[in-house]
Amino acid sequence: MPAATARRQSRTKIHDKIQELSWNPTFATPVDKYPTDYTFEKAPKKDPMKQVLRSYFPMEEEKDQRVFGAMDGAVRGNMFRHVQQRWMEWQKLFLSIIPFPEISAARAMPLAINAVPNPEVHNGLAVQMIDEVRHSTIQMNLKRLYMNHYIDPAGFDITEKAFSNCYAGTIGRQFGEGFITGDAITAADIYLTIVAETAFTNTLFVAMPSEAAANGDYLLPTVFHSVQSDESRHISNGYSIILMALADERNRELLARDLRYAWWNNHAVVDAAIGTFIEYGTKDRRKDRESYAEAWRRWIYDDYYRSYLMPLEKYGLEVPHDLVEEAWNRIWNKGYIHEVAQFFATGWPVNYWRIDPMTDEDFEWFEHKYPGWYDKYGKWWENYSRLRHPNGHGPIAFEDVNYQYPHRCWTCMVPCLIREDLVVDKVDDQWRTYCSETCRWTDKVAFRPEYKGRDTPSMGRLTGKREWETLYHNWDLADIQKDLGYVRDDGKTLIPQPHMDLDDPKKLWTLDDCKGYPFPSPNIMLNEMSDQEREEFATQYKAGGPGGRYAGRA
Amino acid sequence: MADTLSPAQTPTQTPTGRVRSVPRLVFTDAEAGALEFPSSNSRSFNYFKPQRLKATMYEDVTVDVQPDPARYLTQNWVYGFAKAPGGYPTEWTAAKSSDWHWFRDPNQEWEQTIYKNNARLVRQVEQNIANARNEGAFERWSPGWSRIVAWHVGAWMHPEHGLGMHVFLPAQRDAPTNMINNAISVNSMHKLRIAQDLALFNLEASEARSDFDGKAHLEAWNDDPVWQPVRENAEKLTAIRDWLEAVVAANLAFEPLVGELFRGGYVMATAAANGDFVTPSIMGVAESDLERDLGYTKDLIGGLTSDQEHGRQNIELVGEWLSRWIPESLAAARSLAPVFSEAENSPVTFEDTLSRARERVRAILGELEIPTPKELDQ
């Protein structure tokens, strides 16, 4: 008997055969767990990637083997003798965040399956579900390897706890919770697939790994390029659903709403985090290496906005041109990334990673890439460097370095860092601050049970204790750090440090160095103000900046 | 500041004199053990208690990735549904636990195990089909058996798909911990994979035999009275809102009483006697999936029924669920009785097979110390 060989069947035949699996139920219909205000009654059938599990599992197994081979090689080849600590420290934040959005994407798939009456799309979404389980666990494993082999495991060792209670956690967490909660299509298609995956995984999973490699870490690119190679299928899933949604004119107003919200929120959150990692986490200051702004212009403005989003206009999609331009304006003219990085560094005592000061070489690169950078941010970073070791002074946030601690944006939970754009409004009987008019609109107009006169009963709500500082209003800083658990195993040295110097214990901040500094909540104080005080505060705040300067101080 | 060079400070001139702008490797000495300082040896995730002395790889990559306000999520969920809280409300099942986070998947499923296991199984199925084709096995089926494979085995692809897509896949959104949801998501893929395997096997048979009706399974599933109670059972499973009830009804009632009865009790027991060695090998793969899926289901239910605070209430609840779903699945099983006498050679009887299926349920519930619902004997 000849050796048995697996014959390749026709892909079209296979795909057609698999379509026979589904049927129209007559005894009972699948429970409508996750409501949507979208309608798909007239939805035409669009076929995404024709994925078949028979080929999918071996393909992914092969991809895994390459990843794990690289991991073995990195350890054997002593990769960690060459990684930059400045870079690795930011991975303590990034890799604590990202497995949650990944697993949330898995959990989001039933929302889309339930909402879209198209079995062809269901197949692709089901494969995406297990892809996302893959991504979440492969990223956790990468972090585990870092923890085991990098010089300073502190911060990696408390990773998922720290992500849950840290002052920056919600910034990342909404990029995950937004996939699984609220109107099923708003969450699982527009926010997750159309914007997060199609636009922002380019900077997340392509631009950032490139920077990792430049800092001696070739494992992050290995893992994340393997992840990104699954994303094209996910993008295809989202594209099918948005085309189906566009086929019904009743959806267009909702699509316009959701695209405005999803675009702006993704920009606010992802550009804040990834922009900081790439620009302030690198030691590669070659003048011809691409800045985050340049990468954004290429990957997001040209490849996503101009090549993907704009062509959908002819199908009736209302593209938020103004918000795309304003996002670019914030990055290029308003210093969004630099303001965020400065905020992260200001808040170092309540982080769980270390943040390296910027040096003259960094200054020169920033000035080259972002002309005018030094005048706005240089002095503050010099102060950061000056205050990096404990020497009878407090952490920089509690010293007079002409930096006004910012208010949080109620919607995106990134602080209101571009001071002139601050919006103050009373919503749900509470005075709230917003980083932008769009974030105010998201809270007050979009996430409501009525939109433009139509009922939107399925739309989600913004919930939770959205200002982290509220949890610890006027607590002593050292007590906050203890409560968070950001203390090393000697019971006194802090996990976070504003430098990379592990060689001398005297250079390491301890709980004792942070005693006596009360940490007030800006939002609680705002709500305690009289109307006149609040107006004066807002006027003064908006006149401040850049670089967090108080109004009227150079 | 670390006293190290940056890539930009290192020379970029190559030995050939060609200058390239590339980041150079820099010796940073950032490897474990290079210095001693507080926490320099803290090299394990310390925010959860491993099930045993040392955390497994599975635990490390799974536990707490889905956060919980009951553990560390101090700001609570930041998005909510219009009429329900966000995140993973424990109210989405009527079962109660004093700590949902105790559960660990006995299969320890994470990325590597999922792909290794499933890739192995699809290769096994493909190889078996290739062997059968090369050996001319399809052509040797009798016309009667060929019809059974087209009609009945073909029909079975549908409940596998329905459970995978509309029972387990939605259930993996809802459980309160990542450990439970990941186990259910793997269960979902098992069902979807075997459904596709059966569909493509059906395609293979229809290409190998001119009398094999590759569309017969549609008529069987949609119209044959033998299959309508099975379809009704499968569709009703998709209509359950409570994620744990759905898992219980599918894995502790439908699977042993209908799934195993048909796949193992009928197809695997009958095919060989009718000259078919390939169909049982595919059904056997589904049976091995079930063993894994039953493993996590039993551990999950067992933990809930032995919960010190809520155990008694959970036993009653699971008992109620089974009292509701066992009759549905018994009715579905009984509707398959005529299938058992269709083949020319029928080495097993329906009643013996059903008795074994009942015993299987009884044994599972015995392991879990859940009283057997009286409905099982009706």
mmCIF file with all atom_site columns, C-alpha atoms in Angstrom, chain A residues 172-340:
data_model
loop_
_atom_site.group_PDB
_atom_site.id
_atom_site.type_symbol
_atom_site.label_atom_id
_atom_site.label_alt_id
_atom_site.label_comp_id
_atom_site.label_asym_id
_atom_site.label_entity_id
_atom_site.label_seq_id
_atom_site.pdbx_PDB_ins_code
_atom_site.Cartn_x
_atom_site.Cartn_y
_atom_site.Cartn_z
_atom_site.occupancy
_atom_site.B_iso_or_equiv
_atom_site.pdbx_formal_charge
_atom_site.auth_seq_id
_atom_site.auth_comp_id
_atom_site.auth_asym_id
_atom_site.auth_atom_id
_atom_site.pdbx_PDB_model_num
ATOM 1   C CA . GLY A 1 172 ? -5.109  50.616 29.996 1.00 0.00 ? 172 GLY A CA 1
ATOM 2   C CA . ARG A 1 173 ? -8.081  48.726 31.335 1.00 0.00 ? 173 ARG A CA 1
ATOM 3   C CA . GLN A 1 174 ? -10.710 50.584 29.315 1.00 0.00 ? 174 GLN A CA 1
ATOM 4   C CA . PHE A 1 175 ? -8.812  49.239 26.271 1.00 0.00 ? 175 PHE A CA 1
ATOM 5   C CA . GLY A 1 176 ? -10.283 45.852 27.095 1.00 0.00 ? 176 GLY A CA 1
ATOM 6   C CA . GLU A 1 177 ? -13.384 46.546 29.105 1.00 0.00 ? 177 GLU A CA 1
ATOM 7   C CA . GLY A 1 178 ? -14.565 48.610 26.168 1.00 0.00 ? 178 GLY A CA 1
ATOM 8   C CA . PHE A 1 179 ? -14.579 45.421 24.076 1.00 0.00 ? 179 PHE A CA 1
ATOM 9   C CA . ILE A 1 180 ? -16.885 43.394 26.304 1.00 0.00 ? 180 ILE A CA 1
ATOM 10  C CA . THR A 1 181 ? -19.459 45.749 27.777 1.00 0.00 ? 181 THR A CA 1
ATOM 11  C CA . GLY A 1 182 ? -22.304 47.883 26.474 1.00 0.00 ? 182 GLY A CA 1
ATOM 12  C CA . ASP A 1 183 ? -23.935 47.759 23.053 1.00 0.00 ? 183 ASP A CA 1
ATOM 13  C CA . ALA A 1 184 ? -22.600 44.590 21.437 1.00 0.00 ? 184 ALA A CA 1
ATOM 14  C CA . ILE A 1 185 ? -21.644 46.218 18.140 1.00 0.00 ? 185 ILE A CA 1
ATOM 15  C CA . THR A 1 186 ? -20.267 49.388 19.704 1.00 0.00 ? 186 THR A CA 1
ATOM 16  C CA . ALA A 1 187 ? -18.019 47.232 21.878 1.00 0.00 ? 187 ALA A CA 1
ATOM 17  C CA . ALA A 1 188 ? -17.068 44.163 19.888 1.00 0.00 ? 188 ALA A CA 1
ATOM 18  C CA . ASP A 1 189 ? -16.965 45.624 16.407 1.00 0.00 ? 189 ASP A CA 1
ATOM 19  C CA . ILE A 1 190 ? -16.433 49.382 16.298 1.00 0.00 ? 190 ILE A CA 1
ATOM 20  C CA . TYR A 1 191 ? -14.287 49.827 19.400 1.00 0.00 ? 191 TYR A CA 1
ATOM 21  C CA . LEU A 1 192 ? -12.449 46.501 19.242 1.00 0.00 ? 192 LEU A CA 1
ATOM 22  C CA . THR A 1 193 ? -12.103 45.520 15.637 1.00 0.00 ? 193 THR A CA 1
ATOM 23  C CA . ILE A 1 194 ? -12.609 48.601 13.500 1.00 0.00 ? 194 ILE A CA 1
ATOM 24  C CA . VAL A 1 195 ? -10.501 50.953 15.581 1.00 0.00 ? 195 VAL A CA 1
ATOM 25  C CA . ALA A 1 196 ? -8.379  49.121 18.158 1.00 0.00 ? 196 ALA A CA 1
ATOM 26  C CA . GLU A 1 197 ? -7.285  46.215 15.984 1.00 0.00 ? 197 GLU A CA 1
ATOM 27  C CA . THR A 1 198 ? -7.320  47.794 12.560 1.00 0.00 ? 198 THR A CA 1
ATOM 28  C CA . ALA A 1 199 ? -5.722  51.104 13.518 1.00 0.00 ? 199 ALA A CA 1
ATOM 29  C CA . PHE A 1 200 ? -3.830  50.874 16.748 1.00 0.00 ? 200 PHE A CA 1
ATOM 30  C CA . THR A 1 201 ? -2.326  47.394 16.685 1.00 0.00 ? 201 THR A CA 1
ATOM 31  C CA . ASN A 1 202 ? -0.016  48.866 14.066 1.00 0.00 ? 202 ASN A CA 1
ATOM 32  C CA . THR A 1 203 ? 1.709   51.006 16.651 1.00 0.00 ? 203 THR A CA 1
ATOM 33  C CA . LEU A 1 204 ? 1.200   48.465 19.429 1.00 0.00 ? 204 LEU A CA 1
ATOM 34  C CA . PHE A 1 205 ? 2.428   45.354 17.715 1.00 0.00 ? 205 PHE A CA 1
ATOM 35  C CA . VAL A 1 206 ? 4.632   46.651 14.918 1.00 0.00 ? 206 VAL A CA 1
ATOM 36  C CA . ALA A 1 207 ? 6.169   50.006 15.825 1.00 0.00 ? 207 ALA A CA 1
ATOM 37  C CA . MET A 1 208 ? 6.771   49.107 19.453 1.00 0.00 ? 208 MET A CA 1
ATOM 38  C CA . PRO A 1 209 ? 8.505   45.761 18.792 1.00 0.00 ? 209 PRO A CA 1
ATOM 39  C CA . SER A 1 210 ? 10.796  47.561 16.412 1.00 0.00 ? 210 SER A CA 1
ATOM 40  C CA . GLU A 1 211 ? 11.841  49.838 19.258 1.00 0.00 ? 211 GLU A CA 1
ATOM 41  C CA . ALA A 1 212 ? 12.278  46.831 21.532 1.00 0.00 ? 212 ALA A CA 1
ATOM 42  C CA . ALA A 1 213 ? 14.750  45.323 19.102 1.00 0.00 ? 213 ALA A CA 1
ATOM 43  C CA . ALA A 1 214 ? 16.699  48.574 19.057 1.00 0.00 ? 214 ALA A CA 1
ATOM 44  C CA . ASN A 1 215 ? 17.012  48.245 22.828 1.00 0.00 ? 215 ASN A CA 1
ATOM 45  C CA . GLY A 1 216 ? 18.404  44.738 22.764 1.00 0.00 ? 216 GLY A CA 1
ATOM 46  C CA . ASP A 1 217 ? 15.120  42.918 23.306 1.00 0.00 ? 217 ASP A CA 1
ATOM 47  C CA . TYR A 1 218 ? 14.290  40.674 20.382 1.00 0.00 ? 218 TYR A CA 1
ATOM 48  C CA . LEU A 1 219 ? 11.767  38.575 22.274 1.00 0.00 ? 219 LEU A CA 1
ATOM 49  C CA . LEU A 1 220 ? 9.079   41.219 22.321 1.00 0.00 ? 220 LEU A CA 1
ATOM 50  C CA . PRO A 1 221 ? 9.189   41.483 18.499 1.00 0.00 ? 221 PRO A CA 1
ATOM 51  C CA . THR A 1 222 ? 9.164   37.690 18.240 1.00 0.00 ? 222 THR A CA 1
ATOM 52  C CA . VAL A 1 223 ? 6.035   37.360 20.349 1.00 0.00 ? 223 VAL A CA 1
ATOM 53  C CA . PHE A 1 224 ? 4.189   40.411 19.093 1.00 0.00 ? 224 PHE A CA 1
ATOM 54  C CA . HIS A 1 225 ? 4.827   39.853 15.415 1.00 0.00 ? 225 HIS A CA 1
ATOM 55  C CA . SER A 1 226 ? 3.448   36.366 15.913 1.00 0.00 ? 226 SER A CA 1
ATOM 56  C CA . VAL A 1 227 ? 0.410   37.967 17.516 1.00 0.00 ? 227 VAL A CA 1
ATOM 57  C CA . GLN A 1 228 ? 0.114   40.579 14.777 1.00 0.00 ? 228 GLN A CA 1
ATOM 58  C CA . SER A 1 229 ? 0.079   37.874 12.111 1.00 0.00 ? 229 SER A CA 1
ATOM 59  C CA . ASP A 1 230 ? -3.329  36.841 13.477 1.00 0.00 ? 230 ASP A CA 1
ATOM 60  C CA . GLU A 1 231 ? -4.651  40.384 13.389 1.00 0.00 ? 231 GLU A CA 1
ATOM 61  C CA . SER A 1 232 ? -5.257  40.489 9.639  1.00 0.00 ? 232 SER A CA 1
ATOM 62  C CA . ARG A 1 233 ? -7.980  37.888 10.102 1.00 0.00 ? 233 ARG A CA 1
ATOM 63  C CA . HIS A 1 234 ? -9.505  39.912 12.907 1.00 0.00 ? 234 HIS A CA 1
ATOM 64  C CA . ILE A 1 235 ? -9.448  43.043 10.790 1.00 0.00 ? 235 ILE A CA 1
ATOM 65  C CA . SER A 1 236 ? -11.279 41.103 8.125  1.00 0.00 ? 236 SER A CA 1
ATOM 66  C CA . ASN A 1 237 ? -13.944 40.075 10.644 1.00 0.00 ? 237 ASN A CA 1
ATOM 67  C CA . GLY A 1 238 ? -14.543 43.671 11.610 1.00 0.00 ? 238 GLY A CA 1
ATOM 68  C CA . TYR A 1 239 ? -14.647 44.828 8.032  1.00 0.00 ? 239 TYR A CA 1
ATOM 69  C CA . SER A 1 240 ? -17.356 42.279 7.198  1.00 0.00 ? 240 SER A CA 1
ATOM 70  C CA . ILE A 1 241 ? -19.492 43.432 10.089 1.00 0.00 ? 241 ILE A CA 1
ATOM 71  C CA . ILE A 1 242 ? -19.168 47.136 9.381  1.00 0.00 ? 242 ILE A CA 1
ATOM 72  C CA . LEU A 1 243 ? -20.153 46.558 5.753  1.00 0.00 ? 243 LEU A CA 1
ATOM 73  C CA . MET A 1 244 ? -23.220 44.685 6.937  1.00 0.00 ? 244 MET A CA 1
ATOM 74  C CA . ALA A 1 245 ? -24.054 47.456 9.377  1.00 0.00 ? 245 ALA A CA 1
ATOM 75  C CA . LEU A 1 246 ? -23.701 50.076 6.655  1.00 0.00 ? 246 LEU A CA 1
ATOM 76  C CA . ALA A 1 247 ? -26.176 48.187 4.494  1.00 0.00 ? 247 ALA A CA 1
ATOM 77  C CA . ASP A 1 248 ? -28.964 49.283 6.844  1.00 0.00 ? 248 ASP A CA 1
ATOM 78  C CA . GLU A 1 249 ? -29.410 53.054 6.892  1.00 0.00 ? 249 GLU A CA 1
ATOM 79  C CA . ARG A 1 250 ? -30.817 52.957 10.415 1.00 0.00 ? 250 ARG A CA 1
ATOM 80  C CA . ASN A 1 251 ? -27.348 52.087 11.660 1.00 0.00 ? 251 ASN A CA 1
ATOM 81  C CA . ARG A 1 252 ? -25.515 55.025 10.192 1.00 0.00 ? 252 ARG A CA 1
ATOM 82  C CA . GLU A 1 253 ? -26.139 57.482 12.976 1.00 0.00 ? 253 GLU A CA 1
ATOM 83  C CA . LEU A 1 254 ? -24.979 54.918 15.518 1.00 0.00 ? 254 LEU A CA 1
ATOM 84  C CA . LEU A 1 255 ? -21.922 54.118 13.449 1.00 0.00 ? 255 LEU A CA 1
ATOM 85  C CA . ALA A 1 256 ? -21.037 57.806 13.320 1.00 0.00 ? 256 ALA A CA 1
ATOM 86  C CA . ARG A 1 257 ? -21.433 58.074 17.093 1.00 0.00 ? 257 ARG A CA 1
ATOM 87  C CA . ASP A 1 258 ? -19.439 54.963 17.829 1.00 0.00 ? 258 ASP A CA 1
ATOM 88  C CA . LEU A 1 259 ? -16.629 55.771 15.451 1.00 0.00 ? 259 LEU A CA 1
ATOM 89  C CA . ARG A 1 260 ? -16.193 59.192 17.081 1.00 0.00 ? 260 ARG A CA 1
ATOM 90  C CA . TYR A 1 261 ? -16.106 57.645 20.539 1.00 0.00 ? 261 TYR A CA 1
ATOM 91  C CA . ALA A 1 262 ? -13.913 54.688 19.606 1.00 0.00 ? 262 ALA A CA 1
ATOM 92  C CA . TRP A 1 263 ? -11.440 56.685 17.553 1.00 0.00 ? 263 TRP A CA 1
ATOM 93  C CA . TRP A 1 264 ? -10.975 59.329 20.205 1.00 0.00 ? 264 TRP A CA 1
ATOM 94  C CA . ASN A 1 265 ? -10.758 56.939 23.123 1.00 0.00 ? 265 ASN A CA 1
ATOM 95  C CA . ASN A 1 266 ? -8.259  54.696 21.348 1.00 0.00 ? 266 ASN A CA 1
ATOM 96  C CA . HIS A 1 267 ? -6.161  57.716 20.454 1.00 0.00 ? 267 HIS A CA 1
ATOM 97  C CA . ALA A 1 268 ? -6.275  59.036 24.014 1.00 0.00 ? 268 ALA A CA 1
ATOM 98  C CA . VAL A 1 269 ? -5.338  55.712 25.582 1.00 0.00 ? 269 VAL A CA 1
ATOM 99  C CA . VAL A 1 270 ? -3.060  53.949 23.112 1.00 0.00 ? 270 VAL A CA 1
ATOM 100 C CA . ASP A 1 271 ? -1.101  56.990 21.992 1.00 0.00 ? 271 ASP A CA 1
ATOM 101 C CA . ALA A 1 272 ? -0.593  57.938 25.624 1.00 0.00 ? 272 ALA A CA 1
ATOM 102 C CA . ALA A 1 273 ? 0.869   54.575 26.547 1.00 0.00 ? 273 ALA A CA 1
ATOM 103 C CA . ILE A 1 274 ? 2.647   53.402 23.422 1.00 0.00 ? 274 ILE A CA 1
ATOM 104 C CA . GLY A 1 275 ? 3.872   56.886 22.579 1.00 0.00 ? 275 GLY A CA 1
ATOM 105 C CA . THR A 1 276 ? 5.506   57.090 25.990 1.00 0.00 ? 276 THR A CA 1
ATOM 106 C CA . PHE A 1 277 ? 7.050   53.621 25.733 1.00 0.00 ? 277 PHE A CA 1
ATOM 107 C CA . ILE A 1 278 ? 8.541   54.333 22.332 1.00 0.00 ? 278 ILE A CA 1
ATOM 108 C CA . GLU A 1 279 ? 9.769   57.877 22.929 1.00 0.00 ? 279 GLU A CA 1
ATOM 109 C CA . TYR A 1 280 ? 10.787  57.731 26.576 1.00 0.00 ? 280 TYR A CA 1
ATOM 110 C CA . GLY A 1 281 ? 11.577  54.033 26.960 1.00 0.00 ? 281 GLY A CA 1
ATOM 111 C CA . THR A 1 282 ? 14.279  53.902 24.317 1.00 0.00 ? 282 THR A CA 1
ATOM 112 C CA . LYS A 1 283 ? 17.988  54.477 24.399 1.00 0.00 ? 283 LYS A CA 1
ATOM 113 C CA . ASP A 1 284 ? 18.170  54.519 20.609 1.00 0.00 ? 284 ASP A CA 1
ATOM 114 C CA . ARG A 1 285 ? 18.650  58.159 19.746 1.00 0.00 ? 285 ARG A CA 1
ATOM 115 C CA . ARG A 1 286 ? 19.771  57.849 16.176 1.00 0.00 ? 286 ARG A CA 1
ATOM 116 C CA . LYS A 1 287 ? 18.434  60.921 14.474 1.00 0.00 ? 287 LYS A CA 1
ATOM 117 C CA . ASP A 1 288 ? 17.115  58.944 11.532 1.00 0.00 ? 288 ASP A CA 1
ATOM 118 C CA . ARG A 1 289 ? 15.116  56.489 13.594 1.00 0.00 ? 289 ARG A CA 1
ATOM 119 C CA . GLU A 1 290 ? 11.403  57.024 13.292 1.00 0.00 ? 290 GLU A CA 1
ATOM 120 C CA . SER A 1 291 ? 9.748   58.986 16.084 1.00 0.00 ? 291 SER A CA 1
ATOM 121 C CA . TYR A 1 292 ? 6.331   57.960 17.405 1.00 0.00 ? 292 TYR A CA 1
ATOM 122 C CA . ALA A 1 293 ? 4.799   60.923 15.596 1.00 0.00 ? 293 ALA A CA 1
ATOM 123 C CA . GLU A 1 294 ? 6.371   59.794 12.336 1.00 0.00 ? 294 GLU A CA 1
ATOM 124 C CA . ALA A 1 295 ? 5.251   56.212 12.889 1.00 0.00 ? 295 ALA A CA 1
ATOM 125 C CA . TRP A 1 296 ? 1.739   57.433 13.717 1.00 0.00 ? 296 TRP A CA 1
ATOM 126 C CA . ARG A 1 297 ? 1.594   59.496 10.550 1.00 0.00 ? 297 ARG A CA 1
ATOM 127 C CA . ARG A 1 298 ? 2.601   56.473 8.494  1.00 0.00 ? 298 ARG A CA 1
ATOM 128 C CA . TRP A 1 299 ? 0.710   53.643 10.203 1.00 0.00 ? 299 TRP A CA 1
ATOM 129 C CA . ILE A 1 300 ? -2.381  55.380 11.413 1.00 0.00 ? 300 ILE A CA 1
ATOM 130 C CA . TYR A 1 301 ? -2.924  58.518 9.380  1.00 0.00 ? 301 TYR A CA 1
ATOM 131 C CA . ASP A 1 302 ? -1.879  57.165 5.981  1.00 0.00 ? 302 ASP A CA 1
ATOM 132 C CA . ASP A 1 303 ? -2.434  53.426 6.250  1.00 0.00 ? 303 ASP A CA 1
ATOM 133 C CA . TYR A 1 304 ? -5.547  53.399 8.397  1.00 0.00 ? 304 TYR A CA 1
ATOM 134 C CA . TYR A 1 305 ? -7.320  56.741 8.023  1.00 0.00 ? 305 TYR A CA 1
ATOM 135 C CA . ARG A 1 306 ? -6.597  57.451 4.380  1.00 0.00 ? 306 ARG A CA 1
ATOM 136 C CA . SER A 1 307 ? -6.421  53.911 3.014  1.00 0.00 ? 307 SER A CA 1
ATOM 137 C CA . TYR A 1 308 ? -8.985  52.051 5.127  1.00 0.00 ? 308 TYR A CA 1
ATOM 138 C CA . LEU A 1 309 ? -11.424 54.461 6.708  1.00 0.00 ? 309 LEU A CA 1
ATOM 139 C CA . MET A 1 310 ? -11.892 57.053 3.993  1.00 0.00 ? 310 MET A CA 1
ATOM 140 C CA . PRO A 1 311 ? -12.875 54.543 1.286  1.00 0.00 ? 311 PRO A CA 1
ATOM 141 C CA . LEU A 1 312 ? -15.764 53.489 3.535  1.00 0.00 ? 312 LEU A CA 1
ATOM 142 C CA . GLU A 1 313 ? -17.287 56.943 3.083  1.00 0.00 ? 313 GLU A CA 1
ATOM 143 C CA . LYS A 1 314 ? -18.728 55.900 -0.230 1.00 0.00 ? 314 LYS A CA 1
ATOM 144 C CA . TYR A 1 315 ? -20.710 53.215 1.597  1.00 0.00 ? 315 TYR A CA 1
ATOM 145 C CA . GLY A 1 316 ? -22.212 55.839 3.872  1.00 0.00 ? 316 GLY A CA 1
ATOM 146 C CA . LEU A 1 317 ? -19.791 55.834 6.807  1.00 0.00 ? 317 LEU A CA 1
ATOM 147 C CA . GLU A 1 318 ? -19.459 59.227 8.457  1.00 0.00 ? 318 GLU A CA 1
ATOM 148 C CA . VAL A 1 319 ? -15.721 59.455 9.059  1.00 0.00 ? 319 VAL A CA 1
ATOM 149 C CA . PRO A 1 320 ? -14.672 61.717 11.953 1.00 0.00 ? 320 PRO A CA 1
ATOM 150 C CA . HIS A 1 321 ? -12.167 63.731 9.922  1.00 0.00 ? 321 HIS A CA 1
ATOM 151 C CA . ASP A 1 322 ? -12.082 66.475 12.546 1.00 0.00 ? 322 ASP A CA 1
ATOM 152 C CA . LEU A 1 323 ? -11.093 64.045 15.284 1.00 0.00 ? 323 LEU A CA 1
ATOM 153 C CA . VAL A 1 324 ? -8.397  62.393 13.198 1.00 0.00 ? 324 VAL A CA 1
ATOM 154 C CA . GLU A 1 325 ? -6.898  65.810 12.495 1.00 0.00 ? 325 GLU A CA 1
ATOM 155 C CA . GLU A 1 326 ? -7.232  66.819 16.139 1.00 0.00 ? 326 GLU A CA 1
ATOM 156 C CA . ALA A 1 327 ? -5.524  63.618 17.294 1.00 0.00 ? 327 ALA A CA 1
ATOM 157 C CA . TRP A 1 328 ? -2.611  64.492 15.018 1.00 0.00 ? 328 TRP A CA 1
ATOM 158 C CA . ASN A 1 329 ? -2.717  68.062 16.275 1.00 0.00 ? 329 ASN A CA 1
ATOM 159 C CA . ARG A 1 330 ? -2.484  66.815 19.857 1.00 0.00 ? 330 ARG A CA 1
ATOM 160 C CA . ILE A 1 331 ? 0.474   64.590 19.016 1.00 0.00 ? 331 ILE A CA 1
ATOM 161 C CA . TRP A 1 332 ? 2.360   67.028 16.840 1.00 0.00 ? 332 TRP A CA 1
ATOM 162 C CA . ASN A 1 333 ? 1.488   70.502 18.115 1.00 0.00 ? 333 ASN A CA 1
ATOM 163 C CA . LYS A 1 334 ? 0.181   70.022 21.627 1.00 0.00 ? 334 LYS A CA 1
ATOM 164 C CA . GLY A 1 335 ? 2.864   67.622 22.880 1.00 0.00 ? 335 GLY A CA 1
ATOM 165 C CA . TYR A 1 336 ? 0.433   64.887 23.935 1.00 0.00 ? 336 TYR A CA 1
ATOM 166 C CA . ILE A 1 337 ? 3.036   62.125 24.252 1.00 0.00 ? 337 ILE A CA 1
ATOM 167 C CA . HIS A 1 338 ? 5.485   64.356 26.131 1.00 0.00 ? 338 HIS A CA 1
ATOM 168 C CA . GLU A 1 339 ? 2.817   65.561 28.517 1.00 0.00 ? 339 GLU A CA 1
ATOM 169 C CA . VAL A 1 340 ? 1.812   61.973 29.266 1.00 0.00 ? 340 VAL A CA 1
#
